[in-house]
PDB file of C-alpha atoms in Angstrom:
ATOM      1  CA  UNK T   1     -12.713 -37.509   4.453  1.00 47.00           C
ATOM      2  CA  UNK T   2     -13.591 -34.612   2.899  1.00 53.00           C
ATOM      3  CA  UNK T   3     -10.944 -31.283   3.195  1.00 53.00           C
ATOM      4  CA  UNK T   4     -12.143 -28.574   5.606  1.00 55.00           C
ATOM      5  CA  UNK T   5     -10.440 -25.317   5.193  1.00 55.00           C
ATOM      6  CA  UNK T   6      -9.184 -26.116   9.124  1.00 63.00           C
ATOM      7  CA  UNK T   7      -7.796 -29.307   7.663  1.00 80.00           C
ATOM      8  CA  UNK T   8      -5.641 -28.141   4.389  1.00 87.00           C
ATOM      9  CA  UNK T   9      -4.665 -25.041   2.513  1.00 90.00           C
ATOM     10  CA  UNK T  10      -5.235 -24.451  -1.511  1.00 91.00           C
ATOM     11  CA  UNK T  11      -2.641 -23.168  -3.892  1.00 93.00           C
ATOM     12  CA  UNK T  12      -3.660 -23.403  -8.246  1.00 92.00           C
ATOM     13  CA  UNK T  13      -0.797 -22.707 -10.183  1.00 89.00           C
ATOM     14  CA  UNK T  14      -1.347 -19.461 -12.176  1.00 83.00           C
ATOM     15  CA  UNK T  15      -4.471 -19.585 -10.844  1.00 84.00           C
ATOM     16  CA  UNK T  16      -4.069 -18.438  -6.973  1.00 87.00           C
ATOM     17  CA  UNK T  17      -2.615 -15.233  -6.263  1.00 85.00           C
ATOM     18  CA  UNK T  18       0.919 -15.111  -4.165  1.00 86.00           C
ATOM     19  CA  UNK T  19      -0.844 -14.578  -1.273  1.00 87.00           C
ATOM     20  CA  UNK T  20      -2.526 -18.023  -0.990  1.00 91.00           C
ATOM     21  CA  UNK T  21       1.014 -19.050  -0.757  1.00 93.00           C
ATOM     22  CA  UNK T  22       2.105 -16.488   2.275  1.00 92.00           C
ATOM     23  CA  UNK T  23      -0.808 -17.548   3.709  1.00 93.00           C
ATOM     24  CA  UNK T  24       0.269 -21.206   3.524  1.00 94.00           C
ATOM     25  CA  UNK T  25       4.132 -20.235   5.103  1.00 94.00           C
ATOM     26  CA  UNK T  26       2.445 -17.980   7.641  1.00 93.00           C
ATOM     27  CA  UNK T  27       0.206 -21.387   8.911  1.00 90.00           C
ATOM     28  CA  UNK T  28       3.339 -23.576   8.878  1.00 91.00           C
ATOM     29  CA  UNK T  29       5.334 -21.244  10.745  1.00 89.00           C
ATOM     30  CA  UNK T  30       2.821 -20.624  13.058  1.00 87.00           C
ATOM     31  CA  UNK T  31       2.174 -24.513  13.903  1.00 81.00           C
ATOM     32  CA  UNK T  32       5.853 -25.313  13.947  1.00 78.00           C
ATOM     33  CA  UNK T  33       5.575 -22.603  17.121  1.00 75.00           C
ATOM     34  CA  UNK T  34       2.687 -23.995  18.638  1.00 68.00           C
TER      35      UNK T  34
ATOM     36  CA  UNK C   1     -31.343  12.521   5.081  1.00 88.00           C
ATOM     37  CA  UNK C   2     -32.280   8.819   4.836  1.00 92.00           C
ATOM     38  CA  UNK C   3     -30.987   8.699   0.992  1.00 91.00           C
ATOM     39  CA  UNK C   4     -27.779  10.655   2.203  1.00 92.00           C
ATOM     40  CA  UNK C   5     -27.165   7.829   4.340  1.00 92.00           C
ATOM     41  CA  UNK C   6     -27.870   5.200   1.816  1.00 94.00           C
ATOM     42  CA  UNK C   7     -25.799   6.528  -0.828  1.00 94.00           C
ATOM     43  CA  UNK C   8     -22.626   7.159   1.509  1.00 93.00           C
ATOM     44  CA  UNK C   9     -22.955   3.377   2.534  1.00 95.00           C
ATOM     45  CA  UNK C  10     -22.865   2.369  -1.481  1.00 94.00           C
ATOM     46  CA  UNK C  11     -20.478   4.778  -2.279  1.00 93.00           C
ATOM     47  CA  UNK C  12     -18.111   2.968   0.855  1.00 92.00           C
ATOM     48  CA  UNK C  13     -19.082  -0.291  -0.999  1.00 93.00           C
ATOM     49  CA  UNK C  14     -17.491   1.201  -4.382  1.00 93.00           C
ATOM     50  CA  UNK C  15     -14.079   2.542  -2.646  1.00 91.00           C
ATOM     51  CA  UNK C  16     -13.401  -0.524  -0.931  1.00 90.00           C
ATOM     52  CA  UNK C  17     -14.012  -2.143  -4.271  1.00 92.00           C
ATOM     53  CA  UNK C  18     -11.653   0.065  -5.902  1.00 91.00           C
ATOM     54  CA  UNK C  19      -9.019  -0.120  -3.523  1.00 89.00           C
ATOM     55  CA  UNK C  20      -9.260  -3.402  -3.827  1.00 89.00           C
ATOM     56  CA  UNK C  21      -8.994  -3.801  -8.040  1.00 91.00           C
ATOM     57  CA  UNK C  22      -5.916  -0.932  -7.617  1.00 89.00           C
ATOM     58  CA  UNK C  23      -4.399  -3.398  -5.443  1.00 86.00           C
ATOM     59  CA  UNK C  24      -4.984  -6.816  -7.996  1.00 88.00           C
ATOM     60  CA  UNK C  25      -3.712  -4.051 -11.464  1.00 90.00           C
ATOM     61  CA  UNK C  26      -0.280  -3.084  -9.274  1.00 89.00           C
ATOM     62  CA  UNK C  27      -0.216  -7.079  -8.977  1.00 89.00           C
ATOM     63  CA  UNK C  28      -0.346  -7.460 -12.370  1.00 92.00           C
ATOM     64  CA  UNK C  29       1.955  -4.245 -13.668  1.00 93.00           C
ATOM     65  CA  UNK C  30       4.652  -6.251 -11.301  1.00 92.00           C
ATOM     66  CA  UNK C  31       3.768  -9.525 -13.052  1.00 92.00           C
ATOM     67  CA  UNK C  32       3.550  -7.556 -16.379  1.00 93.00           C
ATOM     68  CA  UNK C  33       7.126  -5.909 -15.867  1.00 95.00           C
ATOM     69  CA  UNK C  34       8.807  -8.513 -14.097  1.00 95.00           C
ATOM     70  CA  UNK C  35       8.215 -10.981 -17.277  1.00 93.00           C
ATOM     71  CA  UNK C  36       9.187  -8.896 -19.921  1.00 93.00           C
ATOM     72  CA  UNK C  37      12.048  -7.830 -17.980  1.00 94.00           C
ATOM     73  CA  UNK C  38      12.901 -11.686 -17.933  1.00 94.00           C
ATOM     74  CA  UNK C  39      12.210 -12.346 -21.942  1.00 92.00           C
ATOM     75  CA  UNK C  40      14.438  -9.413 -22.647  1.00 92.00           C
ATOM     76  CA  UNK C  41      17.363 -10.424 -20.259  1.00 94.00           C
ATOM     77  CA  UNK C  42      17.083 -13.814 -21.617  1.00 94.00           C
ATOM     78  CA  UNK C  43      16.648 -13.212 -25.234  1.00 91.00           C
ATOM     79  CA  UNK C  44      19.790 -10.978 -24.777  1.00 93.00           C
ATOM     80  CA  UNK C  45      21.665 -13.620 -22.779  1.00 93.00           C
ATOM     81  CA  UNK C  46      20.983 -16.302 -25.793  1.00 92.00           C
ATOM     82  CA  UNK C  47      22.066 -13.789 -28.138  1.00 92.00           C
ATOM     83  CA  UNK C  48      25.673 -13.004 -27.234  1.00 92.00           C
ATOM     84  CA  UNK C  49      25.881 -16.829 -25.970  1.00 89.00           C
ATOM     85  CA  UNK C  50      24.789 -17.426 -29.520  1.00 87.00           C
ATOM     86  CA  UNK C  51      22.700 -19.907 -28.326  1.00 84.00           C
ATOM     87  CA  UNK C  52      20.498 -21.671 -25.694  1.00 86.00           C
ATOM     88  CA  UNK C  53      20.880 -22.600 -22.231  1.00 88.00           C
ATOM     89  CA  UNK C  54      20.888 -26.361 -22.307  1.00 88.00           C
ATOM     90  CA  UNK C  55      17.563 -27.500 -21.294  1.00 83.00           C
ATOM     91  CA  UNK C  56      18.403 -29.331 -18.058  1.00 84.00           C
ATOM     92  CA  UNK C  57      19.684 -26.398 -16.794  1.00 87.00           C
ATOM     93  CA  UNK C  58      16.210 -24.056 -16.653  1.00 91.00           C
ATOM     94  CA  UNK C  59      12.943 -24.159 -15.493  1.00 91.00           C
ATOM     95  CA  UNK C  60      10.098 -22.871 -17.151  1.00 88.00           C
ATOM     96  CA  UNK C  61       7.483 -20.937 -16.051  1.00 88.00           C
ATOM     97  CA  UNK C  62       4.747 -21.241 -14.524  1.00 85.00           C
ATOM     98  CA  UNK C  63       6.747 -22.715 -11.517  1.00 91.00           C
ATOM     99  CA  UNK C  64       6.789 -22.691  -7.772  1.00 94.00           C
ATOM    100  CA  UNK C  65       9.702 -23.388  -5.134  1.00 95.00           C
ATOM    101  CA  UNK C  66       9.898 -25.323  -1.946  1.00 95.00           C
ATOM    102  CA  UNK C  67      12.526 -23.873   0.371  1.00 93.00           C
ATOM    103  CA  UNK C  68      13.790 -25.855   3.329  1.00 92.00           C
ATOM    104  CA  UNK C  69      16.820 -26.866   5.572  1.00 90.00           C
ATOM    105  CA  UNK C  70      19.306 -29.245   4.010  1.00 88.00           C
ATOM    106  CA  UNK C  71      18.848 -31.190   7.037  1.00 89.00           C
ATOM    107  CA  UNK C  72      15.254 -31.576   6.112  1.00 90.00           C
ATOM    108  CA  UNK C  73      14.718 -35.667   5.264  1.00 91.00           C
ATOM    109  CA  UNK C  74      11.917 -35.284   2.228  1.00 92.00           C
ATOM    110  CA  UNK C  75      10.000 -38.184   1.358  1.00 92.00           C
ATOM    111  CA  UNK C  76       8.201 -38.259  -1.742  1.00 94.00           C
ATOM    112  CA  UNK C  77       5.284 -40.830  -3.713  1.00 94.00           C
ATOM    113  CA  UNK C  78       4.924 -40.105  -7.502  1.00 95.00           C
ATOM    114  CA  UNK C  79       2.111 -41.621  -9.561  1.00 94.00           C
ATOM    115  CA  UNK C  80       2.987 -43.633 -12.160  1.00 94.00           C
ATOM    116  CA  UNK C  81       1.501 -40.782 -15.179  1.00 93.00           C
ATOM    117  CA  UNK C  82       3.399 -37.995 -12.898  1.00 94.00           C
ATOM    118  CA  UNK C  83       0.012 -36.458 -12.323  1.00 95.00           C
ATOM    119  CA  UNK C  84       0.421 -36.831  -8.550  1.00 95.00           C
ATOM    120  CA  UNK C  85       3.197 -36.369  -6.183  1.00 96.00           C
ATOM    121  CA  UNK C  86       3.119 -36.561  -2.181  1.00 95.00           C
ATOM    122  CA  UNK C  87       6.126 -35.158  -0.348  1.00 95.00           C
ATOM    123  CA  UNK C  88       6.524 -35.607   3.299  1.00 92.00           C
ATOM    124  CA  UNK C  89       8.921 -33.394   5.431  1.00 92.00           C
ATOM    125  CA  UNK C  90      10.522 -33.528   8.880  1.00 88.00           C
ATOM    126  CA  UNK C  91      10.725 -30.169   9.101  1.00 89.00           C
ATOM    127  CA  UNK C  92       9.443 -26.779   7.889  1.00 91.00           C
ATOM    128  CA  UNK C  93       9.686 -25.568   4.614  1.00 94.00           C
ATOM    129  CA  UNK C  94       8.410 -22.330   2.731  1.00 94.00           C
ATOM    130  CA  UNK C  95       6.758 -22.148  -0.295  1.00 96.00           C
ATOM    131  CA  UNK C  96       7.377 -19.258  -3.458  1.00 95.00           C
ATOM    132  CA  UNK C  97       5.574 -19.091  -6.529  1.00 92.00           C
ATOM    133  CA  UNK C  98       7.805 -18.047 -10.028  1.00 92.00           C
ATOM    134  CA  UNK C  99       6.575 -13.811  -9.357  1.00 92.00           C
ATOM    135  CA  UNK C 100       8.214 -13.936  -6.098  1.00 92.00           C
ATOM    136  CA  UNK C 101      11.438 -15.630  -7.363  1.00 94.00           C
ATOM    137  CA  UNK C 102      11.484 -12.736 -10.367  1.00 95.00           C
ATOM    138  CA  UNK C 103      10.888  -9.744  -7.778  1.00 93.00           C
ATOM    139  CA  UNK C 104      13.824 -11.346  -5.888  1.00 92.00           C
ATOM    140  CA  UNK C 105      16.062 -11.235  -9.194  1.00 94.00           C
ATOM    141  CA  UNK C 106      14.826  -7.915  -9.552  1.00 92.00           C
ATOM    142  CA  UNK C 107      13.329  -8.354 -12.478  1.00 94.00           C
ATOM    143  CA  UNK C 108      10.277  -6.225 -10.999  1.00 91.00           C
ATOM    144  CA  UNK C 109      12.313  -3.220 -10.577  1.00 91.00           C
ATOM    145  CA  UNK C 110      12.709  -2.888  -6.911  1.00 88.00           C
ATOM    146  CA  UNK C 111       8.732  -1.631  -7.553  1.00 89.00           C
ATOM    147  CA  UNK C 112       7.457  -4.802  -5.181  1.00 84.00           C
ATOM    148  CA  UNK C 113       9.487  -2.333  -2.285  1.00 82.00           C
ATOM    149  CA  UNK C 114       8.486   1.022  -3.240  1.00 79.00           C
ATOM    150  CA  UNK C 115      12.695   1.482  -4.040  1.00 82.00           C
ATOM    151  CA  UNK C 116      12.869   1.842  -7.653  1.00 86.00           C
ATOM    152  CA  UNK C 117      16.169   3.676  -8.711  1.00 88.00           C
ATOM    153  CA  UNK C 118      15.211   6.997 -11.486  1.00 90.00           C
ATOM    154  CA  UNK C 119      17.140   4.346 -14.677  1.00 91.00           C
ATOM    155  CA  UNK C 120      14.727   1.497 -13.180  1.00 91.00           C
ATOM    156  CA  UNK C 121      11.838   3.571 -12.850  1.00 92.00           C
ATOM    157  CA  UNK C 122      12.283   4.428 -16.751  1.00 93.00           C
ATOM    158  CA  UNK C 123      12.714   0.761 -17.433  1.00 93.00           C
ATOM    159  CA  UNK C 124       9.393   0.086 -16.025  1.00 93.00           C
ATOM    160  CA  UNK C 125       7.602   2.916 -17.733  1.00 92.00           C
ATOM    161  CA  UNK C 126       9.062   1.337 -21.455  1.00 93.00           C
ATOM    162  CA  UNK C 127       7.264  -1.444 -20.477  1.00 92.00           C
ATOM    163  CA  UNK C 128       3.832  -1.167 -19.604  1.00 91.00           C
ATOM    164  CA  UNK C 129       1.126   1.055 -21.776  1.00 87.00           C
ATOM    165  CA  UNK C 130       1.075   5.184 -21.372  1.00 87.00           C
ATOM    166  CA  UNK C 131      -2.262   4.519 -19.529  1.00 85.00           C
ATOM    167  CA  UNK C 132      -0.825   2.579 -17.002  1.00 88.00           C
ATOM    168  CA  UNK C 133       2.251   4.769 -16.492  1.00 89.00           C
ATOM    169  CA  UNK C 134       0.636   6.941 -13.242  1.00 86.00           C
ATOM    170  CA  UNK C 135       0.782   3.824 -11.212  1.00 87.00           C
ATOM    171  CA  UNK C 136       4.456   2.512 -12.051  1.00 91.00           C
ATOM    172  CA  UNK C 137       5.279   6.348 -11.217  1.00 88.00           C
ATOM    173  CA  UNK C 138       3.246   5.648  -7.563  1.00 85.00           C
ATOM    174  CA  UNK C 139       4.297   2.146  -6.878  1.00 86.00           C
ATOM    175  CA  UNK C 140       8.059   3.858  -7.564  1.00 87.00           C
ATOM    176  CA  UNK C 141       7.495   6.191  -4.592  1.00 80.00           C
ATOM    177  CA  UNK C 142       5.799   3.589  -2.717  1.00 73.00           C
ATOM    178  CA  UNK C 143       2.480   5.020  -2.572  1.00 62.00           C
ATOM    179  CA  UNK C 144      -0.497   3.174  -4.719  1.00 55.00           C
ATOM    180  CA  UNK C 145      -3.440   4.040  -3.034  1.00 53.00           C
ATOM    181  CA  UNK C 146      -2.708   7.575  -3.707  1.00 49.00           C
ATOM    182  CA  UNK C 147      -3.330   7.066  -7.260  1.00 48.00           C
ATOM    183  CA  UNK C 148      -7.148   6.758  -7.059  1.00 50.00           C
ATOM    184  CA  UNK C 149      -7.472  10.030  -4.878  1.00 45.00           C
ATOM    185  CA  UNK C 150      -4.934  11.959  -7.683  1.00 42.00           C
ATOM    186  CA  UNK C 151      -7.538  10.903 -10.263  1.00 43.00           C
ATOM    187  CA  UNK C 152     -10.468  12.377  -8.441  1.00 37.00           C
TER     188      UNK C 152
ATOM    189  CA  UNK E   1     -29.513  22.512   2.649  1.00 89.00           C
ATOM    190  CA  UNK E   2     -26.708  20.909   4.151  1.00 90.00           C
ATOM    191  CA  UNK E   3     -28.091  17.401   3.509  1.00 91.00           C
ATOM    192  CA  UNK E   4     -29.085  18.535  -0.252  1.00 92.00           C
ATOM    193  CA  UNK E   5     -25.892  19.651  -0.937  1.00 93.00           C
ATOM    194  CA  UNK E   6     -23.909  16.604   0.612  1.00 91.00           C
ATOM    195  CA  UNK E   7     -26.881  14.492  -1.263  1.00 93.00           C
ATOM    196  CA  UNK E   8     -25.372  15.931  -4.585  1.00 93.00           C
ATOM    197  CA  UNK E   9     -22.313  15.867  -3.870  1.00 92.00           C
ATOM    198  CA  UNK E  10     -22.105  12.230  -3.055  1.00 93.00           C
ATOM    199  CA  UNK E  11     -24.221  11.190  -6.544  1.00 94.00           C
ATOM    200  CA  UNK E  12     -21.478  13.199  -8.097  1.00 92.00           C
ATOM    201  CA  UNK E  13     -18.745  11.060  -6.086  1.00 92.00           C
ATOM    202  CA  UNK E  14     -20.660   7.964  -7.045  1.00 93.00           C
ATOM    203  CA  UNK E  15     -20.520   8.626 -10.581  1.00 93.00           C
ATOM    204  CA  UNK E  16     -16.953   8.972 -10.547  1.00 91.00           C
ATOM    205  CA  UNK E  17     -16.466   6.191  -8.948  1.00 92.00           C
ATOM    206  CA  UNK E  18     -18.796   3.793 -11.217  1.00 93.00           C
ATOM    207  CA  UNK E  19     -16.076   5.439 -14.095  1.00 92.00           C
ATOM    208  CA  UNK E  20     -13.057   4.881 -12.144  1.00 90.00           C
ATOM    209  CA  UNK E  21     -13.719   1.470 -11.752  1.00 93.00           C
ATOM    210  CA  UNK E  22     -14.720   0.636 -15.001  1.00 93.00           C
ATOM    211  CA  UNK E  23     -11.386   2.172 -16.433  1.00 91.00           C
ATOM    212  CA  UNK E  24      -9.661  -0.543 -13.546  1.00 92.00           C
ATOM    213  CA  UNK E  25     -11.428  -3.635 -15.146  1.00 94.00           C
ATOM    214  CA  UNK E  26     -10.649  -2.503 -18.125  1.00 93.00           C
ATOM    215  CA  UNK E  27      -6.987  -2.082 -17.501  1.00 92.00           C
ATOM    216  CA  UNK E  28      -6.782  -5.360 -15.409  1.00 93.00           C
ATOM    217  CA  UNK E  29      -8.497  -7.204 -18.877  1.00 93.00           C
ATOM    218  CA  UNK E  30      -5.644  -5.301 -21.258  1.00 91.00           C
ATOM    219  CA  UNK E  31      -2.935  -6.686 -18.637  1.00 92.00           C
ATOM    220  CA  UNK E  32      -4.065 -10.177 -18.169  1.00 91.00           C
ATOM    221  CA  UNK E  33      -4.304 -10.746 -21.799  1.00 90.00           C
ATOM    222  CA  UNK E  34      -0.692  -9.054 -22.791  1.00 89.00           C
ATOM    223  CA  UNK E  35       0.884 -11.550 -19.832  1.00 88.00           C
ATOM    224  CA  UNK E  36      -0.684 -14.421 -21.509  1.00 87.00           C
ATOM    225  CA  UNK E  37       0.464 -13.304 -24.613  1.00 86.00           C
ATOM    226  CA  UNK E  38       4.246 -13.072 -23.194  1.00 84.00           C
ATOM    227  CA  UNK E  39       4.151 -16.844 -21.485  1.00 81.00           C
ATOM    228  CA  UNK E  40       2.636 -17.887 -24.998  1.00 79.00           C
ATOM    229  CA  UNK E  41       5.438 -19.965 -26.478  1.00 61.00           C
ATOM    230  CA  UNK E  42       5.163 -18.372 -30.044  1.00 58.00           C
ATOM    231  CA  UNK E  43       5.652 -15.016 -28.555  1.00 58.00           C
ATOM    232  CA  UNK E  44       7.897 -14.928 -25.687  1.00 58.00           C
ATOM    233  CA  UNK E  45       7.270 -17.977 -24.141  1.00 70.00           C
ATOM    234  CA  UNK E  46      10.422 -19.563 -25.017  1.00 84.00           C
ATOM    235  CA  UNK E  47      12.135 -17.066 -23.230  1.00 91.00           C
ATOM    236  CA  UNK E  48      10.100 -17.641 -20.246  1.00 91.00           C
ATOM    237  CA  UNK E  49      12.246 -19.197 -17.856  1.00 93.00           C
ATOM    238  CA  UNK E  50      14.982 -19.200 -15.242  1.00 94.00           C
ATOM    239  CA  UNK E  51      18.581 -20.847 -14.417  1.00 93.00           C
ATOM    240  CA  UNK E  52      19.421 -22.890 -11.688  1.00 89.00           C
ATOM    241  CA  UNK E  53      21.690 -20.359 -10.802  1.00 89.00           C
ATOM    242  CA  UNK E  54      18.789 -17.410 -10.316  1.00 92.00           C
ATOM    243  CA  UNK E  55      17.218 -19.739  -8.278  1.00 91.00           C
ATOM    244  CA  UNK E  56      19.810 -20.289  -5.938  1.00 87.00           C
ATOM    245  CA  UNK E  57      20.836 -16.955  -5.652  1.00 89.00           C
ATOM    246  CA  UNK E  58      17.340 -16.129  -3.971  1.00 89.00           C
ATOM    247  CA  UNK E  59      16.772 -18.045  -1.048  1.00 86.00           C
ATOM    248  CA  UNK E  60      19.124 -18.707   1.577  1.00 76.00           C
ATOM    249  CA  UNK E  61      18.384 -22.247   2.924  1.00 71.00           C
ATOM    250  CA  UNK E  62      19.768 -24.539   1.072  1.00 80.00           C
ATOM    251  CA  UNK E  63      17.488 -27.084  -0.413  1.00 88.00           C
ATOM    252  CA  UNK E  64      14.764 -26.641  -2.828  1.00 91.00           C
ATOM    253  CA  UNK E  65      12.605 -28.190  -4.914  1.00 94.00           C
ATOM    254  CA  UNK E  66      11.836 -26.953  -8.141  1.00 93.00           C
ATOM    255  CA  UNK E  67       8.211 -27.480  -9.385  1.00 94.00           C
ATOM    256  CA  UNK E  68       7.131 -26.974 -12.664  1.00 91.00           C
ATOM    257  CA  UNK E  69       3.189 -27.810 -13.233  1.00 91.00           C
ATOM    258  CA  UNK E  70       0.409 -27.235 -15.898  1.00 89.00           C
ATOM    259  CA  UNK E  71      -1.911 -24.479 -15.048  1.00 86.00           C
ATOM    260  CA  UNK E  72      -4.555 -25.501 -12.830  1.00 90.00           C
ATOM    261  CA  UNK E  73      -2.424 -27.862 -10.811  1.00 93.00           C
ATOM    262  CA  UNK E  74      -3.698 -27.956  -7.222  1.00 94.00           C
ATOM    263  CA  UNK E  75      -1.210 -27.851  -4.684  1.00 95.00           C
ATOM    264  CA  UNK E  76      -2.669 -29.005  -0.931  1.00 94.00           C
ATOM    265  CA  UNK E  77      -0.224 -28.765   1.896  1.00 94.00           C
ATOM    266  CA  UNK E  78      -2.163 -30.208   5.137  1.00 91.00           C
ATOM    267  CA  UNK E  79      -2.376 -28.167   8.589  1.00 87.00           C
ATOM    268  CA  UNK E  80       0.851 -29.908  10.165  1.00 85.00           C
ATOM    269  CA  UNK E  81      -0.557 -32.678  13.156  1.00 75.00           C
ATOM    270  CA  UNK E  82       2.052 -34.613  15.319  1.00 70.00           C
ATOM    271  CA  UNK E  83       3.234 -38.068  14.282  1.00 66.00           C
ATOM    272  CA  UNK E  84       2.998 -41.070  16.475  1.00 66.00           C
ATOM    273  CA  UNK E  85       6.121 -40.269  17.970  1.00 67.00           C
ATOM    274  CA  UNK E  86       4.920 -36.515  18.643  1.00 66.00           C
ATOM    275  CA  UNK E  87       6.849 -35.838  15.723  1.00 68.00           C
ATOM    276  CA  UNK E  88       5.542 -33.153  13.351  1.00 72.00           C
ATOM    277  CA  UNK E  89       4.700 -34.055   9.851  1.00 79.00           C
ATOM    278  CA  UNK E  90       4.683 -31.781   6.834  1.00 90.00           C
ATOM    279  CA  UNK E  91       3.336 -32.859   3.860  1.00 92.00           C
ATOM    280  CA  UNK E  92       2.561 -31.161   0.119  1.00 95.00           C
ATOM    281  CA  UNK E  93       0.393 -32.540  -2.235  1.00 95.00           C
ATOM    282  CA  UNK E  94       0.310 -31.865  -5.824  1.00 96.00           C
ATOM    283  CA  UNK E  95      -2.245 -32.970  -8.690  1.00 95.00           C
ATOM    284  CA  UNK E  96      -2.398 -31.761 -12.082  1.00 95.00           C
ATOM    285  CA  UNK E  97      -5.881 -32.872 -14.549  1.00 91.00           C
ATOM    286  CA  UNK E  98      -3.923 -31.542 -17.926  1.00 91.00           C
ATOM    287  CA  UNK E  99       0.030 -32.672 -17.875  1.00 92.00           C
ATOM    288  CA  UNK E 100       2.584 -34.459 -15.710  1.00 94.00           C
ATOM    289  CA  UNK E 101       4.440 -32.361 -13.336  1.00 94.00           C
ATOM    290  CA  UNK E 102       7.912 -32.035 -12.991  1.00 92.00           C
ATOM    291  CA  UNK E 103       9.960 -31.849  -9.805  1.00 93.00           C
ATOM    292  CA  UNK E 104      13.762 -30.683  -9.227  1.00 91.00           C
ATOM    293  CA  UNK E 105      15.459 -31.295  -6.670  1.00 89.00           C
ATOM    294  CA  UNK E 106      18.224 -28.590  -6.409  1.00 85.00           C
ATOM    295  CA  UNK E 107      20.896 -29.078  -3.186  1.00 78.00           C
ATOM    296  CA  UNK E 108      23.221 -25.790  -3.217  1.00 68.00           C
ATOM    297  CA  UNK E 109      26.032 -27.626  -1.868  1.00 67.00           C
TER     298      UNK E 109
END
């Protein structure tokens, strides 16, 4: 099935900025309290 | 009055814009900075060990880290060419790319906090060009954004 | 008047502002191209790297994984859904088009 941005989060090494990744630990965080 | 109001919405447009590229160049002065601060420290290190680390004992860069409980079970699927890995976890983890990991040896100066001690601060200025120096200077105090209105 | 002179002095504002950002690209160019030459492995690049030790020193939970990929490697890491047994599952995924990747797995203890 083809990724949705609701399904997965992106990262490219040296090609995504650090942000991408707060972004990712900010979603997992956020699920593990849901 | 109608061309007043044009050009104030375009000239919005551009600040935004510019806020925006200030905020990517103090991204890479930090990146810029934090490396050569790591060559130099490392290069020095090899010198007075008079030689190098043995090679199962670093990790090169570009790199990222996966942080997570040591009760955390991981299960992980590797391709046979190592193109392709799969990890599963039972818990949460965190992830850090090689930048962070460099601000957090403080190879970035304390800069990434706006804390950047007066020796540090000189450090920093050493190593990026004398055009770039007004914005180590403001990231020092904590204060980018300032820059652009200083050079209007 | 008013609107005359505020017309002037915004073209004046926008001018600057077309130079000011000009001067940014070309900073960010001079900046991207002196960190590629530091990672390049004829200039610095050897020296690019850090211990186990640095690593551990930075984070406080104790195990990590150590991933060391070829630019352009896409990491994927799945919103988290429950299990079958209402368990959460986190997952990572990592693919790399240009080199194998390399994983360490680095327990404090």
């Amino acid at each position: 099935s083809c990724l949705t941005p609701q399904t997965a989060m992106l990262y490219r090494f040296n090609g995504s900025p650090s942000k991408s990744l707060k972004d990712i630990n900010t979603m997992i965080k956020q699920r593990e309290q849901t | 009055a109608q061309e007043c109001q044009n050009l104030e919405v375009e000239r919005q447009r551009r600040l935004e814009r510019i806020k925006q590229k200030q905020s990517q160049l103090q991204e890479l002065i930090l990146q810029q900075i934090a490396f050569k601060n790591l060559v130099q420290r490392n290069r020095q290190n090899e010198q007075q060990a008079t030689r190098s680390p043995p090679a199962n004992s670093v990790i090169h860069l570009p790199f990222i880290i996966v942080n997570t409980s040591k009760k955390t079970v991981i299960d992980c699927s590797i391709s046979n060419d190592k193109f392709e890995y799969l990890f599963n976890f039972d818990n949460t983890f965190e992830i850090h790319d090689d930048i962070e990991v460099l601000k957090r040896m403080g190879m970035a100066c304390g800069l990434e906090s706006g804390n950047c001690s007066p020796e540090n601060l000189k450090v920093a200025r050493s190593l990026v060009p004398k055009a770039l120096e007004p914005y180590v200077t403001e990231m020092a105090q904590g204060s980018i954004n300032s820059v652009y209105v200083a050079s209007t | 008047k008013e609107v005359l002179e505020r017309l002037k002095y915004i073209k004046t504002d926008i001018e600057d502002l077309k130079l000011k950002e000009k001067e940014l690209d070309q900073q960010k160019m001079w900046l991207q191209q002196s960190i590629r030459s530091i990672m390049d492995r004829t200039y610095g690049g050897r020296f690019t790297y850090v211990t186990h030790e640095d690593i551990c020193n930075c984070f406080a939970r104790d195990t990590l994984l150590a991933i060391q990929a070829p630019s352009g490697t896409q990491l994927e890491v799945p919103v988290p859904e429950k299990g079958h047994c209402g368990q959460k599952k986190y997952q990572i995924s990592l693919k790399s088009r240009s080199g194998p990747i390399h994983v360490l797995l680095i327990n404090k203890e």
